[in-house]
Amino acid sequence: MALISVAVPVPFLDLLTYNVPDSIDLPPIGARVRVPVGTRTMTGCVVRHDALIEEGTDVKDIGEALDREPLLPATIVDLCRWVADYYVAGIGDALAVAMPPGARTKTSAFRQRKVAIVTIGGSPLTLTPKQASALAILSAAPAGLPTSELRDRGITAAVLGGLVKRGLVALSDERDERDPFERAAMAGVSADATRELTSEQRRAADELFALADAGEFRVALLHGVTGSGKTELYLRLAGRVCQAGRQVLLMVPEIALTPSVAALFRSVFGDRVAIQHSALSGGERHDQWHRIRRGEVDLVIGTRSAVFAPLDRLGLVIVDEEHDGSYKQEETPRYHGRDVAILRASRERALVVLGSATPSMETYQNAAAGKYARITLGKRVLDRPLAGVRLVNMRTEYAEAGPDVVISRDLAAAIDDRLARREQVLVLLNRRGYSTAVFCRQCGDTFECPNCSVSLTVHRAGGHHEGAKNTNHEDTKNANHEETKNTKDKFSLRDHRDLRGWRARCHYCNYSIMVPKACRKCAAPYLEHAGFGTERIEETLRERFPRARIGRVDRDSVRRKGALTKVLSMFATGELDVLVGTQMIAKGHDFPGVTLVGVISADVGLGLADFRASERTFQLLTQVAGRAGRGERTGEAVVQTLYPEHYSIQLACRQDYPAFFEREVVYRRGMRYPPFVALVNGVVRGRTFDEAMQLAREIVRRLEPATAAGTFAILGPAPAPLGRLRGEHRVQFFLKGARRADMRNALMQVVAGMPEIRRRLTIDVDPLSVL
Ligand code: ADP
Ligand code: ZN
């Protein structure tokens, strides 16, 4: 009899103990097993061997061992245990993130099952709708598709089984290594090995090399202004670490946004590079994961979940744009990729390089306190100047040019100028959709989501909006934001627009309705739009600059696979003159042809009741201004704002990070916010407000005794700013204190005593967004 501890994917659930019967060889740590959980059978992962139980406890047998060799290396299993603990999540939830796609199904994950069509006939077969759609998908892929990909598209094994029986499709087992770089590839990207580093880069490289050569755990902040050539340093440092026989993990916020970085590393490291991110199909991710697991790669490029990549000789982790909010996972386990990377590196004695022009307050504070090495690149390469930034006060603009202005006279003139010189322009508005509210002029009724406490966003016809998932601060999370109320950009829909096919949509739950011709409440035909988003800006630009070639990048325009890469490539090769978009266009891109960046509403986000609002605004403006003037010609940014005197806007204009930090740190320290204390956010959901509030009060009541030691305080409960979401009412509370462990232990104890709250409570340790 051998007892093992197994993690299963159930929220908040701790390890379960099972017996391995004599008929089954003891599965190693990191192997998958099928185990009974309640009335179900689940795929779990072996986490410990020497499980202890109390005398007389009834222990069930495992059903089946799926792997002889560990699927996950023991280091990754350990890392997941730490993540579960730190973020107050179930160990099974953490392991689920580390597993390759398809690992929970019974078939061996090391083999790829492929399906291809055998006959396509117009035969009068009676097919189920699922079978018909499977055939339609397969007929578009004559070479066949992996079953995992079909599963992702809703085609189950049962459906395929039916088709196989009829001889319409054939299954084959093969290992097919698709190349995700084909899609990511961008024209003309390759490294220039003969390029001389600038003297500043040289000095930074020497410091980084010394840290890497020491072969110890260290964290270094590479604080380099936009265009200072950080990527070049990553490339050389990675080369050095690989040469020394260790592996490199390069983390990027959103890989699809930086195809050129992937292409650049590919051009140097060839097929010793693997790529890991969620935009790959299940099959692609699966292939790449197993190449890493087999030790076939030296370098992995990926988004936050790549921090769990099964590398076993990790020597260097680079976290590019370390301040970026997309490193934080906004669902359980709510881990931060950068922070997990640091923990992982500390266990595997690797160097971590955190790169940014606008470091997070946390990182910069750690560098200032001497915990991290700090390496600074203060100048752009080749003495190119940073873009000059001009502010346009939109209050004055409305007074002088009328209330309907979207693009100020200054910005319009600057765009004209660039178009005439055949230079390129980026236009940022961090809010998608056409307009952000619809209301009746007669009775004042507004279109709000019936499930969430936000107003609906109007979109033009023809967009794809399947399963929209909101991330961070883009867009109309801020639908009720002050800025919307202040701007006078209303115009009468009745007069100007044909509404047929237009939709009003919730950006949280995806609820949508057709915009009616008349008010639903009072039947008056006076519906108006208010607030504008990227679709409106695109339209206005097309009207104002009819000869310009204009593209748009936001979550709506890039839903189709490959659409984003396509528009970015077109812009990179000069087939587009103007690119309009949300914060997606502000991230890391290197477009040398851009000499003008326009920011439509710099204040989107500033009115939010979020202590990080200033930091985010500063980062976004500095980053987007940093997209201008990266080539030979000098760049400029024109920033429209209603609050030209706000410090985050002022200092972003001067691109003065240290001054911003000094100012912000006073506020954070005074208000006792991170990085000076740790926060834990708890959100309780209920069918009614009272239900949620009662439950939250009970949780807080049970937490209170733990505050006696004085290491943390409880704030709340109070209604969450987003009071309703997807039909549920939300109440939140905060724990605030210097020692996370105390807050975690108290929470875990409460959860253990109230198993019924598991599905109603969300815990977020180190929250980035507190809506
Ligand atoms: P960052 O990531 O710091 O914003 P990049 O790494 O994108 O900056 O570099 C900005 C631009 O400068 C890129 O086009 C890059 O190819 C170029 N560059 C980097 N280092 C050098 C160098 N030593 N000499 C010439 N050009 C360089
Ligand atoms: Zn909704």
CSV table of C-alpha atoms in Angstrom, one decimal, residues 325 330 430-431 470-478 508 555 582-583 604-605 608 610 612-613 616 620 768-771:
chain,number,residue,atom,x,y,z
A,325,GLY,CA,-1.0,44.7,-16.5
A,330,GLU,CA,-7.5,38.0,-13.8
A,430,ASN,CA,-8.2,53.8,-24.9
A,431,ARG,CA,-11.8,53.0,-25.3
A,470,ASN,CA,-12.5,42.2,-20.8
A,471,THR,CA,-8.9,42.7,-19.8
A,472,ASN,CA,-7.7,45.4,-17.5
A,473,HIS,CA,-8.2,49.0,-18.4
A,474,GLU,CA,-8.9,49.1,-21.9
A,475,ASP,CA,-12.1,50.6,-23.0
A,476,THR,CA,-15.5,50.9,-21.5
A,477,LYS,CA,-14.8,49.4,-18.1
A,478,ASN,CA,-14.9,53.1,-17.7
A,508,TYR,CA,-18.4,42.5,-19.6
A,555,ARG,CA,-10.2,43.9,-29.3
A,582,THR,CA,-6.5,51.3,-27.9
A,583,GLN,CA,-3.6,50.6,-25.6
A,604,VAL,CA,-9.5,58.0,-19.8
A,605,GLY,CA,-9.0,56.1,-16.6
A,608,LEU,CA,-11.4,55.8,-11.6
A,610,ASP,CA,-8.3,53.1,-8.2
A,612,ARG,CA,-3.2,52.9,-9.6
A,613,ALA,CA,-5.0,55.3,-11.9
A,616,ARG,CA,-1.4,53.7,-15.4
A,620,LEU,CA,0.3,54.6,-21.1
A,768,LEU,CA,-3.9,45.2,-10.0
A,769,SER,CA,-7.5,46.2,-10.7
A,770,VAL,CA,-9.9,46.7,-7.9
A,771,LEU,CA,-13.2,47.1,-9.8
